[in-house]
Tab-separated table of N, CA and C in Angstrom:
chain	number	residue	atom	x	y	z
A	29	MET	N	0.849	-1.175	0.000
A	29	MET	CA	0.000	0.000	0.000
A	29	MET	C	0.892	1.236	0.000
A	30	TRP	N	0.384	2.288	-0.608
A	30	TRP	CA	1.104	3.557	-0.643
A	30	TRP	C	0.865	4.345	0.640
A	31	TYR	N	1.910	5.066	1.073
A	31	TYR	CA	1.830	5.914	2.262
A	31	TYR	C	2.440	7.274	1.944
A	32	ALA	N	1.752	8.315	2.405
A	32	ALA	CA	2.267	9.679	2.277
A	32	ALA	C	2.992	10.022	3.567
A	33	ILE	N	4.236	10.423	3.429
A	33	ILE	CA	5.046	10.851	4.569
A	33	ILE	C	5.239	12.348	4.414
A	34	MET	N	4.584	13.103	5.295
A	34	MET	CA	4.574	14.567	5.213
A	34	MET	C	5.363	15.111	6.403
A	35	SER	N	6.428	15.841	6.099
A	35	SER	CA	7.322	16.313	7.140
A	35	SER	C	7.369	17.831	7.173
A	36	GLN	N	7.461	18.369	8.383
A	36	GLN	CA	7.576	19.810	8.600
A	36	GLN	C	8.958	20.086	9.195
A	37	ASP	N	9.684	21.026	8.589
A	37	ASP	CA	11.013	21.387	9.073
A	37	ASP	C	10.956	22.279	10.308
A	38	VAL	N	12.039	22.260	11.063
A	38	VAL	CA	12.252	23.250	12.110
A	38	VAL	C	12.592	24.575	11.420
A	39	GLU	N	12.558	25.666	12.155
A	39	GLU	CA	12.989	26.954	11.614
A	39	GLU	C	14.466	26.865	11.230
A	40	ASP	N	14.822	27.528	10.149
A	40	ASP	CA	16.216	27.612	9.695
A	40	ASP	C	16.875	26.232	9.593
A	41	SER	N	16.293	25.390	8.773
A	41	SER	CA	16.760	24.006	8.616
A	41	SER	C	17.818	23.839	7.523
A	42	ARG	N	18.235	24.932	6.899
A	42	ARG	CA	19.108	24.824	5.719
A	42	ARG	C	20.406	24.071	5.992
A	43	ALA	N	21.111	24.391	7.065
A	43	ALA	CA	22.390	23.732	7.343
A	43	ALA	C	22.187	22.238	7.617
A	44	GLY	N	21.185	21.905	8.394
A	44	GLY	CA	20.910	20.498	8.681
A	44	GLY	C	20.512	19.730	7.446
A	45	ARG	N	19.704	20.353	6.579
A	45	ARG	CA	19.315	19.721	5.319
A	45	ARG	C	20.541	19.445	4.460
A	46	ALA	N	21.405	20.431	4.339
A	46	ALA	CA	22.589	20.275	3.490
A	46	ALA	C	23.485	19.142	3.997
A	47	ALA	N	23.662	19.055	5.300
A	47	ALA	CA	24.540	18.033	5.870
A	47	ALA	C	23.974	16.624	5.706
A	48	ALA	N	22.664	16.475	5.881
A	48	ALA	CA	22.043	15.142	5.861
A	48	ALA	C	21.520	14.744	4.484
A	49	ARG	N	21.505	15.673	3.533
A	49	ARG	CA	20.875	15.407	2.234
A	49	ARG	C	21.435	14.181	1.503
A	50	PRO	N	22.754	13.983	1.430
A	50	PRO	CA	23.235	12.792	0.690
A	50	PRO	C	22.655	11.477	1.228
A	51	ASP	N	22.617	11.312	2.538
A	51	ASP	CA	22.067	10.082	3.116
A	51	ASP	C	20.554	10.001	2.920
A	52	HIS	N	19.880	11.141	3.039
A	52	HIS	CA	18.424	11.199	2.820
A	52	HIS	C	18.087	10.773	1.385
A	53	VAL	N	18.793	11.333	0.425
A	53	VAL	CA	18.543	11.028	-0.986
A	53	VAL	C	18.906	9.580	-1.309
A	54	MET	N	19.959	9.063	-0.706
A	54	MET	CA	20.371	7.679	-0.950
A	54	MET	C	19.251	6.704	-0.567
A	55	ARG	N	18.573	6.953	0.549
A	55	ARG	CA	17.448	6.099	0.960
A	55	ARG	C	16.305	6.168	-0.046
A	56	LEU	N	16.022	7.369	-0.536
A	56	LEU	CA	14.961	7.537	-1.525
A	56	LEU	C	15.312	6.844	-2.837
A	57	GLU	N	16.558	6.970	-3.253
A	57	GLU	CA	16.992	6.307	-4.488
A	57	GLU	C	16.886	4.789	-4.363
A	58	ALA	N	17.182	4.257	-3.188
A	58	ALA	CA	17.047	2.811	-2.972
A	58	ALA	C	15.593	2.382	-3.125
A	59	MET	N	14.679	3.176	-2.591
A	59	MET	CA	13.251	2.862	-2.737
A	59	MET	C	12.827	2.967	-4.202
A	60	ALA	N	13.333	3.956	-4.913
A	60	ALA	CA	13.021	4.103	-6.338
A	60	ALA	C	13.536	2.900	-7.124
A	61	ASP	N	14.743	2.450	-6.806
A	61	ASP	CA	15.328	1.291	-7.488
A	61	ASP	C	14.488	0.032	-7.276
A	62	GLU	N	13.805	-0.043	-6.131
A	62	GLU	CA	12.945	-1.183	-5.829
A	62	GLU	C	11.530	-1.010	-6.396
A	63	GLY	N	11.271	0.130	-7.048
A	63	GLY	CA	9.944	0.393	-7.592
A	63	GLY	C	8.920	0.759	-6.533
A	64	ARG	N	9.382	1.239	-5.375
A	64	ARG	CA	8.487	1.518	-4.251
A	64	ARG	C	8.290	3.010	-3.991
A	65	LEU	N	8.876	3.863	-4.811
A	65	LEU	CA	8.749	5.308	-4.620
A	65	LEU	C	7.880	5.897	-5.719
A	66	LEU	N	6.771	6.525	-5.329
A	66	LEU	CA	5.899	7.185	-6.297
A	66	LEU	C	6.413	8.586	-6.606
A	67	THR	N	6.740	9.347	-5.544
A	67	THR	CA	7.294	10.684	-5.714
A	67	THR	C	7.911	11.129	-4.398
A	68	ALA	N	8.794	12.106	-4.484
A	68	ALA	CA	9.405	12.680	-3.287
A	68	ALA	C	9.947	14.055	-3.630
A	69	GLY	N	9.863	14.959	-2.676
A	69	GLY	CA	10.437	16.278	-2.884
A	69	GLY	C	10.143	17.218	-1.734
A	70	PRO	N	10.878	18.329	-1.706
A	70	PRO	CA	10.706	19.298	-0.630
A	70	PRO	C	9.632	20.327	-0.948
A	71	HIS	N	9.163	20.990	0.106
A	71	HIS	CA	8.241	22.116	-0.020
A	71	HIS	C	9.073	23.392	0.059
A	72	ALA	N	9.090	24.158	-1.011
A	72	ALA	CA	9.843	25.416	-1.015
A	72	ALA	C	9.186	26.423	-0.073
A	73	ALA	N	10.016	27.227	0.569
A	73	ALA	CA	9.511	28.237	1.511
A	73	ALA	C	8.848	29.405	0.794
A	74	ILE	N	9.172	29.572	-0.486
A	74	ILE	CA	8.563	30.634	-1.286
A	74	ILE	C	8.105	30.049	-2.613
A	75	ASP	N	7.316	30.794	-3.342
A	75	ASP	CA	6.783	30.339	-4.628
A	75	ASP	C	7.842	30.513	-5.711
A	76	ALA	N	8.794	29.569	-5.737
A	76	ALA	CA	9.888	29.631	-6.703
A	76	ALA	C	10.447	28.232	-6.922
A	77	GLU	N	10.877	27.961	-8.143
A	77	GLU	CA	11.494	26.672	-8.460
A	77	GLU	C	12.730	26.445	-7.583
A	78	ASP	N	13.540	27.476	-7.430
A	78	ASP	CA	14.718	27.433	-6.558
A	78	ASP	C	14.538	28.508	-5.497
A	79	PRO	N	14.214	28.131	-4.265
A	79	PRO	CA	13.940	29.135	-3.246
A	79	PRO	C	15.171	29.831	-2.682
A	80	GLY	N	16.353	29.401	-3.097
A	80	GLY	CA	17.581	30.056	-2.665
A	80	GLY	C	17.696	30.131	-1.155
A	81	GLU	N	17.987	31.319	-0.662
A	81	GLU	CA	18.189	31.533	0.769
A	81	GLU	C	16.936	31.236	1.598
A	82	ALA	N	15.748	31.298	0.990
A	82	ALA	CA	14.512	31.014	1.728
A	82	ALA	C	14.445	29.553	2.153
A	83	GLY	N	15.059	28.674	1.361
A	83	GLY	CA	15.118	27.261	1.706
A	83	GLY	C	13.800	26.524	1.582
A	84	TYR	N	13.648	25.511	2.409
A	84	TYR	CA	12.499	24.618	2.353
A	84	TYR	C	11.841	24.518	3.724
A	85	THR	N	10.568	24.149	3.720
A	85	THR	CA	9.809	24.075	4.972
A	85	THR	C	9.369	22.658	5.332
A	86	GLY	N	9.679	21.704	4.498
A	86	GLY	CA	9.283	20.324	4.758
A	86	GLY	C	9.420	19.487	3.506
A	87	SER	N	8.872	18.282	3.559
A	87	SER	CA	8.995	17.347	2.445
A	87	SER	C	7.746	16.479	2.330
A	88	LEU	N	7.568	15.925	1.144
A	88	LEU	CA	6.531	14.932	0.890
A	88	LEU	C	7.179	13.742	0.210
A	89	VAL	N	6.923	12.561	0.735
A	89	VAL	CA	7.399	11.312	0.137
A	89	VAL	C	6.195	10.387	0.054
A	90	ILE	N	5.973	9.798	-1.106
A	90	ILE	CA	4.913	8.796	-1.251
A	90	ILE	C	5.590	7.492	-1.651
A	91	VAL	N	5.460	6.501	-0.766
A	91	VAL	CA	6.245	5.276	-0.889
A	91	VAL	C	5.382	4.063	-0.522
A	92	ASP	N	5.749	2.922	-1.062
A	92	ASP	CA	4.998	1.674	-0.869
A	92	ASP	C	5.603	0.849	0.268
A	93	PHE	N	4.729	0.436	1.207
A	93	PHE	CA	5.132	-0.441	2.312
A	93	PHE	C	4.038	-1.462	2.567
A	94	PRO	N	4.378	-2.578	3.217
A	94	PRO	CA	3.364	-3.579	3.532
A	94	PRO	C	2.383	-3.124	4.610
A	95	SER	N	2.810	-2.169	5.468
A	95	SER	CA	1.936	-1.742	6.555
A	95	SER	C	2.262	-0.311	6.989
A	96	LEU	N	1.318	0.292	7.685
A	96	LEU	CA	1.520	1.619	8.239
A	96	LEU	C	2.682	1.619	9.230
A	97	GLU	N	2.794	0.570	10.016
A	97	GLU	CA	3.887	0.466	10.983
A	97	GLU	C	5.239	0.456	10.284
A	98	ASP	N	5.341	-0.271	9.166
A	98	ASP	CA	6.595	-0.299	8.409
A	98	ASP	C	6.914	1.078	7.841
A	99	ALA	N	5.895	1.765	7.332
A	99	ALA	CA	6.101	3.107	6.786
A	99	ALA	C	6.568	4.073	7.871
A	100	LYS	N	5.947	3.987	9.056
A	100	LYS	CA	6.352	4.858	10.162
A	100	LYS	C	7.775	4.563	10.614
A	101	ALA	N	8.128	3.301	10.687
A	101	ALA	CA	9.494	2.940	11.099
A	101	ALA	C	10.515	3.467	10.118
A	102	TRP	N	10.220	3.353	8.821
A	102	TRP	CA	11.131	3.876	7.791
A	102	TRP	C	11.232	5.386	7.904
A	103	ALA	N	10.110	6.057	8.082
A	103	ALA	CA	10.113	7.519	8.219
A	103	ALA	C	10.895	7.954	9.449
A	104	ASP	N	10.749	7.222	10.544
A	104	ASP	CA	11.456	7.567	11.780
A	104	ASP	C	12.969	7.427	11.646
A	105	ALA	N	13.427	6.627	10.698
A	105	ALA	CA	14.859	6.409	10.499
A	105	ALA	C	15.473	7.371	9.483
A	106	ASP	N	14.708	8.359	9.034
A	106	ASP	CA	15.208	9.312	8.041
A	106	ASP	C	16.384	10.108	8.603
A	107	PRO	N	17.458	10.262	7.837
A	107	PRO	CA	18.599	11.062	8.295
A	107	PRO	C	18.228	12.503	8.652
A	108	TYR	N	17.193	13.040	8.057
A	108	TYR	CA	16.769	14.394	8.423
A	108	TYR	C	16.260	14.454	9.866
A	109	ILE	N	15.711	13.368	10.375
A	109	ILE	CA	15.283	13.346	11.769
A	109	ILE	C	16.512	13.341	12.677
A	110	ALA	N	17.473	12.490	12.366
A	110	ALA	CA	18.696	12.417	13.168
A	110	ALA	C	19.441	13.755	13.167
A	111	ALA	N	19.352	14.486	12.058
A	111	ALA	CA	20.037	15.778	11.935
A	111	ALA	C	19.237	16.928	12.540
A	112	GLY	N	18.029	16.652	13.017
A	112	GLY	CA	17.216	17.697	13.624
A	112	GLY	C	16.532	18.610	12.624
A	113	VAL	N	16.381	18.155	11.384
A	113	VAL	CA	15.744	18.957	10.333
A	113	VAL	C	14.227	18.976	10.506
A	114	TYR	N	13.638	17.826	10.787
A	114	TYR	CA	12.188	17.727	10.902
A	114	TYR	C	11.724	17.934	12.337
A	115	GLU	N	10.691	18.764	12.503
A	115	GLU	CA	10.077	18.898	13.822
A	115	GLU	C	8.830	18.040	13.942
A	116	LYS	N	8.244	17.663	12.791
A	116	LYS	CA	7.011	16.880	12.809
A	116	LYS	C	6.938	16.030	11.548
A	117	VAL	N	6.510	14.783	11.720
A	117	VAL	CA	6.339	13.871	10.591
A	117	VAL	C	4.991	13.170	10.754
A	118	ILE	N	4.189	13.204	9.691
A	118	ILE	CA	2.900	12.519	9.670
A	118	ILE	C	2.948	11.466	8.572
A	119	VAL	N	2.498	10.263	8.881
A	119	VAL	CA	2.441	9.173	7.904
A	119	VAL	C	0.996	8.719	7.802
A	120	LYS	N	0.468	8.737	6.566
A	120	LYS	CA	-0.919	8.345	6.333
A	120	LYS	C	-1.000	7.437	5.102
A	121	PRO	N	-1.960	6.513	5.108
A	121	PRO	CA	-2.215	5.754	3.881
A	121	PRO	C	-2.586	6.706	2.753
A	122	PHE	N	-2.196	6.352	1.532
A	122	PHE	CA	-2.440	7.193	0.367
A	122	PHE	C	-2.959	6.329	-0.770
A	123	LYS	N	-4.010	6.801	-1.430
A	123	LYS	CA	-4.587	6.063	-2.553
A	123	LYS	C	-4.433	6.891	-3.826
A	124	PRO	N	-3.497	6.507	-4.699
A	124	PRO	CA	-3.377	7.225	-5.984
A	124	PRO	C	-4.639	7.016	-6.822
A	125	VAL	N	-5.190	8.099	-7.352
A	125	VAL	CA	-6.401	8.023	-8.156
A	125	VAL	C	-6.139	8.548	-9.575
A	126	LEU	N	-5.489	9.686	-9.702
A	126	LEU	CA	-5.203	10.283	-11.004
A	126	LEU	C	-3.737	10.609	-11.127
A	127	PRO	N	-3.139	10.644	-12.236
A	127	PRO	CA	-3.731	10.402	-13.529
A	127	PRO	C	-3.958	8.944	-13.768
């Protein structure tokens, strides 16, 4: 089943994001290689393709797991959590409908 992992950053998360990003992306790429990643990306702090100094305010990951518990455990192990980037993470079942 698909799960949406919605994360909210702490204030001024840019340095923590930069430091943890390689490990964060490596986990996502592994899920993509397994065919279990629908989409992933950050929420820009401003309405711009590249928010520059404004940075990001959180992330959305939609990924396939056998259970909600498995999805939560994977989300809890995100390098951004260990780096103190995320202040809040919500994991919910997700049903793709369109396109």
